[in-house]
Short mmCIF file of C-alpha atoms in Angstrom, two decimals:
data_model
loop_
_atom_site.label_atom_id
_atom_site.label_comp_id
_atom_site.label_asym_id
_atom_site.label_seq_id
_atom_site.Cartn_x
_atom_site.Cartn_y
_atom_site.Cartn_z
CA MET A 4 -13.50 214.57 20.05
CA ASN A 5 -11.66 211.47 21.17
CA ILE A 6 -9.46 212.14 24.19
CA PRO A 7 -6.79 209.60 25.20
CA ASP A 8 -7.56 207.72 28.43
CA LYS A 9 -4.54 209.07 30.26
CA VAL A 10 -5.51 212.64 29.43
CA ILE A 11 -9.05 212.12 30.75
CA ASN A 12 -7.57 210.68 33.91
CA ARG A 13 -5.27 213.67 34.39
CA LEU A 14 -8.03 216.19 33.59
CA THR A 15 -10.00 214.67 36.47
CA LEU A 16 -7.01 215.12 38.76
CA TYR A 17 -6.63 218.75 37.64
CA HIS A 18 -10.29 219.22 38.52
CA TYR A 19 -9.69 217.92 42.06
CA ILE A 20 -6.96 220.52 42.45
CA LEU A 21 -9.15 223.34 41.13
CA ASP A 22 -11.96 222.23 43.39
CA GLU A 23 -9.73 222.64 46.46
CA TYR A 24 -8.30 225.86 45.05
CA LYS A 25 -11.60 227.71 45.09
CA ASP A 26 -10.96 228.56 48.76
CA GLU A 27 -7.59 230.10 47.99
CA ALA A 28 -7.16 233.83 47.56
CA SER A 29 -5.79 233.61 44.05
CA GLU A 30 -7.97 233.76 40.97
CA PHE A 31 -5.32 232.10 38.81
CA ILE A 32 -3.30 228.91 38.87
CA SER A 33 -0.18 228.20 36.81
CA SER A 34 0.55 224.99 34.93
CA THR A 35 3.75 224.80 37.00
CA LYS A 36 1.74 224.70 40.23
CA ILE A 37 -0.56 221.95 38.90
CA ALA A 38 2.41 219.96 37.61
CA GLU A 39 4.20 220.29 40.95
CA LEU A 40 1.21 219.01 42.94
CA LEU A 41 0.91 215.98 40.66
CA ASN A 42 4.63 215.42 40.37
CA ILE A 43 4.44 215.46 36.57
CA ASP A 44 5.94 217.55 33.83
CA ASN A 45 4.84 221.11 33.24
CA SER A 46 4.74 220.57 29.47
CA GLN A 47 2.36 217.62 30.00
CA VAL A 48 -0.13 219.84 31.78
CA ARG A 49 0.02 222.45 29.02
CA LYS A 50 -0.42 219.78 26.37
CA ASP A 51 -3.48 218.31 28.12
CA MET A 52 -5.11 221.74 28.29
CA LYS A 53 -5.21 221.84 24.49
CA TYR A 54 -8.12 219.39 24.64
CA LEU A 55 -10.23 222.04 26.39
CA ASN A 56 -12.04 225.17 25.23
CA ASN A 57 -11.91 228.48 27.09
CA THR A 58 -9.42 227.67 29.81
CA GLY A 59 -9.09 231.32 30.76
CA LYS A 60 -5.36 231.21 30.01
CA CYS A 61 -3.47 234.46 30.49
CA ARG A 62 0.00 235.67 31.35
CA VAL A 63 -0.16 234.57 35.02
CA GLY A 64 -1.81 231.21 34.44
CA TYR A 65 -5.30 229.79 34.07
CA ASN A 66 -8.42 231.33 35.56
CA VAL A 67 -9.44 228.77 38.20
CA LYS A 68 -13.19 229.08 37.63
CA GLU A 69 -12.98 229.03 33.85
CA LEU A 70 -10.56 226.12 33.73
CA LYS A 71 -12.76 224.14 36.11
CA LEU A 72 -15.80 224.79 33.92
CA ALA A 73 -13.86 223.89 30.78
CA ILE A 74 -12.96 220.48 32.24
CA GLU A 75 -16.56 219.93 33.35
CA GLN A 76 -17.86 220.71 29.89
CA THR A 77 -15.33 218.54 28.10
CA LEU A 78 -15.78 215.54 30.39
CA GLY A 79 -19.57 215.83 30.44
CA PHE A 80 -20.23 216.40 34.15
CA GLN A 81 -23.31 218.35 33.08
CA LYS A 82 -24.73 215.36 31.22
CA PRO A 83 -24.86 212.97 34.17
CA LYS A 84 -25.12 209.26 33.47
CA ASP A 85 -27.51 207.04 35.39
CA ALA A 86 -26.34 203.68 36.66
CA PHE A 87 -27.38 200.75 38.83
CA ILE A 88 -25.14 198.94 41.30
CA ILE A 89 -25.47 195.16 41.12
CA GLY A 90 -24.56 193.57 44.45
CA ALA A 91 -25.32 195.30 47.75
CA GLY A 92 -22.32 193.84 49.57
CA ASN A 93 -19.34 195.69 51.05
CA LEU A 94 -17.97 197.16 47.87
CA GLY A 95 -21.39 197.99 46.40
CA SER A 96 -22.35 199.74 49.63
CA ALA A 97 -19.08 201.65 49.70
CA LEU A 98 -19.59 202.82 46.11
CA VAL A 99 -23.18 203.94 46.70
CA LYS A 100 -21.91 206.02 49.63
CA TYR A 101 -19.13 207.55 47.54
CA ASP A 102 -20.71 210.97 47.28
CA SER A 103 -18.15 212.37 44.86
CA PHE A 104 -19.63 210.32 42.01
CA SER A 105 -22.65 212.59 41.70
CA ASN A 106 -20.42 215.67 41.40
CA TYR A 107 -18.60 214.04 38.51
CA GLY A 108 -21.48 213.02 36.33
CA LEU A 109 -22.42 209.61 37.72
CA ASN A 110 -25.88 209.17 39.24
CA ILE A 111 -26.47 205.90 41.05
CA LEU A 112 -30.22 205.35 41.01
CA ALA A 113 -30.65 202.04 42.82
CA MET A 114 -29.00 198.79 43.88
CA PHE A 115 -29.90 195.17 43.14
CA ASP A 116 -29.27 191.99 45.11
CA ASN A 117 -30.82 188.56 45.55
CA ASP A 118 -30.41 188.41 49.33
CA PRO A 119 -33.88 188.68 50.94
CA LEU A 120 -32.27 190.36 53.95
CA LYS A 121 -31.01 193.19 51.76
CA VAL A 122 -33.95 193.63 49.38
CA GLY A 123 -36.08 196.58 50.49
CA ILE A 124 -33.48 198.34 52.62
CA LYS A 125 -31.99 201.68 51.65
CA ILE A 126 -28.28 202.43 51.58
CA ASN A 127 -27.42 206.12 51.34
CA ASN A 128 -31.06 206.67 50.33
CA LYS A 129 -30.86 204.26 47.39
CA GLU A 130 -33.27 201.34 47.49
CA VAL A 131 -32.03 197.77 47.13
CA TYR A 132 -34.33 195.93 44.69
CA HIS A 133 -34.54 192.20 44.06
CA ILE A 134 -32.47 191.35 40.99
CA SER A 135 -35.60 190.00 39.25
CA LYS A 136 -36.85 193.60 39.01
CA LEU A 137 -33.88 194.66 36.92
CA GLU A 138 -35.30 194.39 33.41
CA ASN A 139 -38.39 196.39 34.37
CA LEU A 140 -36.34 199.17 35.90
CA VAL A 141 -33.80 199.22 33.07
CA ASN A 142 -36.72 199.95 30.75
CA SER A 143 -38.75 202.32 32.88
CA LEU A 144 -35.77 204.38 34.07
CA ASN A 145 -33.85 204.07 30.80
CA VAL A 146 -30.61 202.97 32.45
CA ASP A 147 -27.95 201.10 30.50
CA ILE A 148 -24.94 201.21 32.85
CA ALA A 149 -24.42 198.62 35.59
CA ILE A 150 -21.67 198.62 38.22
CA LEU A 151 -20.95 195.00 39.03
CA THR A 152 -19.80 194.15 42.58
CA VAL A 153 -21.14 190.62 43.18
CA PRO A 154 -18.97 187.76 44.55
CA ARG A 155 -16.61 186.35 41.94
CA GLN A 156 -18.39 182.98 41.59
CA PHE A 157 -21.63 184.72 40.51
CA ALA A 158 -20.07 187.35 38.25
CA GLN A 159 -20.29 185.55 34.89
CA ASP A 160 -23.93 184.43 35.30
CA THR A 161 -24.91 187.85 36.57
CA ALA A 162 -23.21 189.54 33.61
CA LEU A 163 -25.26 187.46 31.16
CA TYR A 164 -28.38 188.28 33.14
CA LEU A 165 -27.52 191.99 32.90
CA ALA A 166 -27.02 191.67 29.15
CA ASN A 167 -30.41 189.95 28.80
CA SER A 168 -32.04 192.69 30.85
CA GLY A 169 -30.90 195.43 28.48
CA ILE A 170 -27.72 196.65 30.17
CA LYS A 171 -25.19 197.86 27.57
CA TYR A 172 -22.22 198.92 29.71
CA ILE A 173 -20.78 197.01 32.65
CA TRP A 174 -18.27 198.63 34.98
CA ASN A 175 -16.82 195.44 36.43
CA PHE A 176 -15.25 195.59 39.91
CA VAL A 177 -15.01 191.79 40.18
CA PRO A 178 -11.53 190.36 39.54
CA CYS A 179 -12.62 188.14 36.66
CA ILE A 180 -13.13 188.38 32.91
CA LEU A 181 -16.73 188.45 31.74
CA ASP A 182 -17.82 186.70 28.57
CA VAL A 183 -20.77 188.76 27.26
CA PRO A 184 -22.54 189.34 23.94
CA SER A 185 -20.66 191.68 21.64
CA ASP A 186 -23.18 194.52 22.00
CA VAL A 187 -22.31 194.83 25.70
CA LYS A 188 -19.16 196.72 26.65
CA VAL A 189 -17.21 195.80 29.77
CA TRP A 190 -14.81 198.09 31.59
CA ASN A 191 -12.67 196.15 34.03
CA GLU A 192 -11.86 198.15 37.15
CA ASN A 193 -8.70 196.24 37.80
CA LEU A 194 -7.73 197.30 41.33
CA ILE A 195 -5.17 194.54 41.63
CA GLY A 196 -3.58 195.47 38.31
CA ASN A 197 -3.37 199.08 39.45
CA PHE A 198 -1.66 198.07 42.66
CA LEU A 199 0.80 195.84 40.79
CA GLN A 200 1.63 198.67 38.38
CA PHE A 201 2.35 200.94 41.30
CA THR A 202 4.53 198.49 43.18
CA HIS A 203 6.28 196.98 40.16
CA ASN A 204 7.48 200.25 38.77
CA ASN A 205 8.29 201.82 42.15
CA ILE A 206 9.21 199.20 44.72
CA ASP A 207 10.29 196.11 42.79
CA ASN A 208 12.58 198.03 40.50
CA GLU A 209 14.36 200.05 43.17
CA MET B 25 12.82 194.98 33.89
CA ASN B 26 10.51 197.92 33.52
CA ILE B 27 7.11 196.86 32.21
CA PRO B 28 4.67 199.49 30.87
CA ASP B 29 1.65 200.09 33.09
CA LYS B 30 -0.83 198.93 30.48
CA VAL B 31 1.02 195.64 30.03
CA ILE B 32 1.01 194.98 33.79
CA ASN B 33 -2.70 195.68 33.80
CA ARG B 34 -3.35 193.24 30.97
CA LEU B 35 -1.08 190.57 32.47
CA THR B 36 -3.29 190.69 35.57
CA LEU B 37 -6.37 190.22 33.39
CA TYR B 38 -4.74 187.25 31.62
CA HIS B 39 -4.09 185.77 35.06
CA TYR B 40 -7.79 186.06 35.96
CA ILE B 41 -8.60 184.09 32.81
CA LEU B 42 -6.02 181.40 33.55
CA ASP B 43 -7.26 181.17 37.11
CA GLU B 44 -10.76 180.35 35.86
CA TYR B 45 -9.34 178.07 33.18
CA LYS B 46 -7.81 175.63 35.64
CA ASP B 47 -11.20 173.89 35.88
CA GLU B 48 -11.39 173.40 32.12
CA ALA B 49 -10.37 170.14 30.51
CA SER B 50 -7.73 171.69 28.27
CA GLU B 51 -4.12 172.02 29.30
CA PHE B 52 -3.47 174.77 26.77
CA ILE B 53 -4.94 178.16 25.90
CA SER B 54 -4.33 180.10 22.69
CA SER B 55 -3.58 183.80 22.45
CA THR B 56 -6.67 184.02 20.21
CA LYS B 57 -8.89 182.73 23.02
CA ILE B 58 -7.43 185.19 25.52
CA ALA B 59 -7.75 188.06 23.05
CA GLU B 60 -11.36 187.12 22.33
CA LEU B 61 -12.35 187.10 26.02
CA LEU B 62 -10.81 190.53 26.54
CA ASN B 63 -12.00 191.93 23.23
CA ILE B 64 -8.50 192.99 22.27
CA ASP B 65 -6.13 192.20 19.47
CA ASN B 66 -4.43 188.83 19.23
CA SER B 67 -1.09 190.44 18.36
CA GLN B 68 -1.33 192.52 21.55
CA VAL B 69 -1.56 189.39 23.66
CA ARG B 70 1.43 187.82 21.93
CA LYS B 71 3.44 191.02 22.36
CA ASP B 72 2.66 191.20 26.08
CA MET B 73 3.80 187.62 26.59
CA LYS B 74 7.31 188.64 25.53
CA TYR B 75 7.73 190.27 28.94
CA LEU B 76 7.47 186.82 30.57
CA ASN B 77 9.85 183.89 30.91
CA ASN B 78 8.82 180.26 30.37
CA THR B 79 5.26 180.75 29.15
CA GLY B 80 5.04 177.11 28.02
CA LYS B 81 4.34 178.24 24.47
CA CYS B 82 3.92 175.48 21.91
CA ARG B 83 2.11 174.82 18.66
CA VAL B 84 -1.39 174.73 20.21
CA GLY B 85 -0.95 177.68 22.55
CA TYR B 86 0.35 178.35 26.04
CA ASN B 87 0.46 175.82 28.83
CA VAL B 88 -2.09 177.19 31.31
CA LYS B 89 -0.15 176.27 34.46
CA GLU B 90 3.20 177.50 33.15
CA LEU B 91 1.80 180.75 31.82
CA LYS B 92 0.04 181.40 35.11
CA LEU B 93 3.27 180.81 37.01
CA ALA B 94 5.22 183.02 34.60
CA ILE B 95 2.85 185.93 35.26
CA GLU B 96 3.04 185.34 39.01
CA GLN B 97 6.82 185.39 38.93
CA THR B 98 7.05 188.49 36.76
CA LEU B 99 4.52 190.49 38.76
CA GLY B 100 5.91 189.39 42.11
CA PHE B 101 2.90 187.62 43.63
CA GLN B 102 5.40 185.48 45.52
CA LYS B 103 6.99 188.48 47.17
CA PRO B 104 3.85 189.82 48.87
CA LYS B 105 3.83 193.41 50.02
CA ASP B 106 2.48 194.39 53.43
CA ALA B 107 0.19 197.39 53.76
CA PHE B 108 -2.02 199.23 56.23
CA ILE B 109 -5.45 200.66 55.47
CA ILE B 110 -5.96 204.16 56.86
CA GLY B 111 -9.65 204.83 57.51
CA ALA B 112 -12.01 202.06 58.65
CA GLY B 113 -15.06 203.51 56.89
CA ASN B 114 -17.09 201.98 54.09
CA LEU B 115 -14.40 201.85 51.45
CA GLY B 116 -11.64 200.79 53.85
CA SER B 117 -13.86 197.99 55.15
CA ALA B 118 -14.70 196.88 51.63
CA LEU B 119 -11.03 196.77 50.69
CA VAL B 120 -10.01 194.81 53.78
CA LYS B 121 -12.69 192.25 52.88
CA TYR B 122 -11.50 192.05 49.26
CA ASP B 123 -9.96 188.60 49.58
CA SER B 124 -8.41 188.58 46.13
CA PHE B 125 -5.73 191.03 47.24
CA SER B 126 -3.87 188.37 49.21
CA ASN B 127 -3.75 186.07 46.17
CA TYR B 128 -2.15 188.83 44.16
CA GLY B 129 0.70 189.83 46.43
CA LEU B 130 -0.97 192.38 48.72
CA ASN B 131 -1.17 191.60 52.45
CA ILE B 132 -3.26 193.97 54.50
CA LEU B 133 -1.97 193.71 58.06
CA ALA B 134 -4.17 196.16 59.97
CA MET B 135 -6.41 199.20 59.77
CA PHE B 136 -6.17 202.59 61.47
CA ASP B 137 -8.85 205.10 62.43
CA ASN B 138 -9.39 207.83 65.01
CA ASP B 139 -13.01 206.92 65.81
CA PRO B 140 -13.14 205.45 69.35
CA LEU B 141 -16.12 203.32 68.28
CA LYS B 142 -14.00 201.60 65.63
CA VAL B 143 -10.68 201.28 67.46
CA GLY B 144 -10.28 197.77 68.84
CA ILE B 145 -12.78 196.03 66.56
CA LYS B 146 -11.74 193.54 63.92
CA ILE B 147 -12.88 193.66 60.30
CA ASN B 148 -12.21 190.47 58.33
CA ASN B 149 -9.85 189.50 61.17
CA LYS B 150 -7.76 192.67 60.84
CA GLU B 151 -7.59 194.84 63.94
CA VAL B 152 -8.45 198.54 63.79
CA TYR B 153 -5.79 200.50 65.70
CA HIS B 154 -5.93 204.11 66.83
CA ILE B 155 -4.08 206.26 64.31
CA SER B 156 -1.64 207.38 67.05
CA LYS B 157 -0.22 203.84 67.03
CA LEU B 158 0.81 204.11 63.39
CA GLU B 159 4.47 205.11 63.74
CA ASN B 160 5.15 202.30 66.22
CA LEU B 161 3.59 199.69 63.96
CA VAL B 162 5.24 201.03 60.80
CA ASN B 163 8.56 200.45 62.55
CA SER B 164 7.86 197.18 64.31
CA LEU B 165 6.13 195.53 61.32
CA ASN B 166 8.34 197.21 58.72
CA VAL B 167 5.41 198.41 56.59
CA ASP B 168 5.83 201.31 54.19
CA ILE B 169 2.62 201.13 52.11
CA ALA B 170 -0.62 202.83 53.23
CA ILE B 171 -4.00 202.60 51.52
CA LEU B 172 -5.76 205.90 52.18
CA THR B 173 -9.57 205.85 52.45
CA VAL B 174 -10.37 208.68 54.92
CA PRO B 175 -13.00 211.37 54.22
CA ARG B 176 -11.79 213.98 51.75
CA GLN B 177 -11.53 216.83 54.26
CA PHE B 178 -9.01 214.86 56.35
CA ALA B 179 -6.98 213.43 53.48
CA GLN B 180 -4.23 216.06 53.24
CA ASP B 181 -3.50 216.22 56.98
CA THR B 182 -3.58 212.43 57.21
CA ALA B 183 -1.16 212.12 54.30
CA LEU B 184 1.37 214.36 56.05
CA TYR B 185 0.89 212.33 59.21
CA LEU B 186 1.57 209.14 57.24
CA ALA B 187 4.73 210.67 55.79
CA ASN B 188 5.92 211.67 59.28
CA SER B 189 5.22 208.16 60.52
CA GLY B 190 7.54 206.56 57.98
CA ILE B 191 5.10 205.58 55.21
CA LYS B 192 6.79 205.79 51.80
CA TYR B 193 3.99 204.78 49.41
CA ILE B 194 0.39 205.98 49.55
CA TRP B 195 -2.30 204.29 47.46
CA ASN B 196 -4.82 207.13 47.55
CA PHE B 197 -8.52 206.29 47.11
CA VAL B 198 -9.65 209.78 48.11
CA PRO B 199 -10.65 212.05 45.22
CA CYS B 200 -8.10 214.76 46.02
CA ILE B 201 -4.47 215.55 45.30
CA LEU B 202 -2.07 215.07 48.21
CA ASP B 203 0.83 217.42 48.77
CA VAL B 204 3.52 215.28 50.43
CA PRO B 205 7.32 215.37 50.89
CA SER B 206 9.21 214.28 47.79
CA ASP B 207 10.40 210.99 49.32
CA VAL B 208 6.79 209.76 49.54
CA LYS B 209 5.18 208.40 46.39
CA VAL B 210 1.44 208.74 45.81
CA TRP B 211 -0.61 206.54 43.49
CA ASN B 212 -4.02 208.08 42.84
CA GLU B 213 -6.72 205.45 42.45
CA ASN B 214 -8.87 207.69 40.34
CA LEU B 215 -12.22 205.85 40.19
CA ILE B 216 -13.99 208.88 38.78
CA GLY B 217 -11.36 209.34 36.09
CA ASN B 218 -11.71 205.68 35.16
CA PHE B 219 -15.47 206.01 34.84
CA LEU B 220 -15.14 209.16 32.74
CA GLN B 221 -12.65 207.43 30.42
CA PHE B 222 -15.09 204.60 29.95
CA THR B 223 -18.11 206.77 29.26
CA HIS B 224 -16.33 209.45 27.25
CA ASN B 225 -14.81 207.08 24.75
CA ASN B 226 -17.84 204.78 24.56
CA ILE B 227 -21.06 206.62 25.27
CA ASP B 228 -20.37 210.31 24.66
CA ASN B 229 -18.72 209.70 21.33
CA GLU B 230 -21.36 207.38 19.90
#
């Protein structure tokens, strides 16, 4: 089933809440409580839940464990996706150390760089390989997702190299637009755009 | 004027394209070219441009320089916002080294941490202060935006501390939901949600 982007985003946020809630005494959580924590509308929460199966809904709210599992099943945390990080710089290193990824269905298998000082080291137990090894490892490990964190001036050339090496999905953290063959999908992680959304609609308009 | 989040996001992406385009020979860029690079619909691009003034539109397209300036004016790059980073760990360090922020209206003035080994060092020329200095510096530098990158288990307590210190806007990179007083606004930078959107609507549904 196709789920709108904003719903997927909110389902992840609900999961964060449920994850913290497991230490609480209560077995149930109401949509009102979730809505309050996220500062959104109660009816929105109830609408989003319709995308899930078996939420454990009853008179007093949702069963925390069942709702958590329902989100995990719908968003595919149990079918983890393997990915490589391209660029073992600051951002790449921060992402490989971001332990929450593995709990949410993203397995980072290795990193790639062209800096001889970085090749061969391990960051958070993930080896940094020379970028020339990429095609081999794409094939042998059957990985088609790359997380791109190289410096901006190398991003376009690297993206084409990824495409030629068999990568099909690029999660692009570089603030630039990549021109790639049409069988490769790019997702721009637009941190700056996110910040501008936040400030424009909160600060600038006040 | 209120601009929908998705439009702000795309306007930022258009700006990336124009920024690269300044080295090209042509003075003009068509909405078709922009749409093609982003793999979106031409009519979408033209619709988004209606939020801007003075795009330099003419028969052959938009004037690159004028369109770039129009986006900068609308999104407020000329009125930069000052912010602090809370947490001088991997992600905080990566963000403070993310030079593109300053081009897009975000000035990071300093970092804060409670680790004595980090306090006093400089990362990308920004000093790391002890977190106890926050309230003083919020007041003396008139900063009300904090970028939160502390470990998950400290996020909630730190958020309350930020609120008590006069911070009004929290850009939260920690995968958890913060419970803060109602006069503080939280923007959740939900990296995991973004990844799940990408994979759910591309990979899982194929």
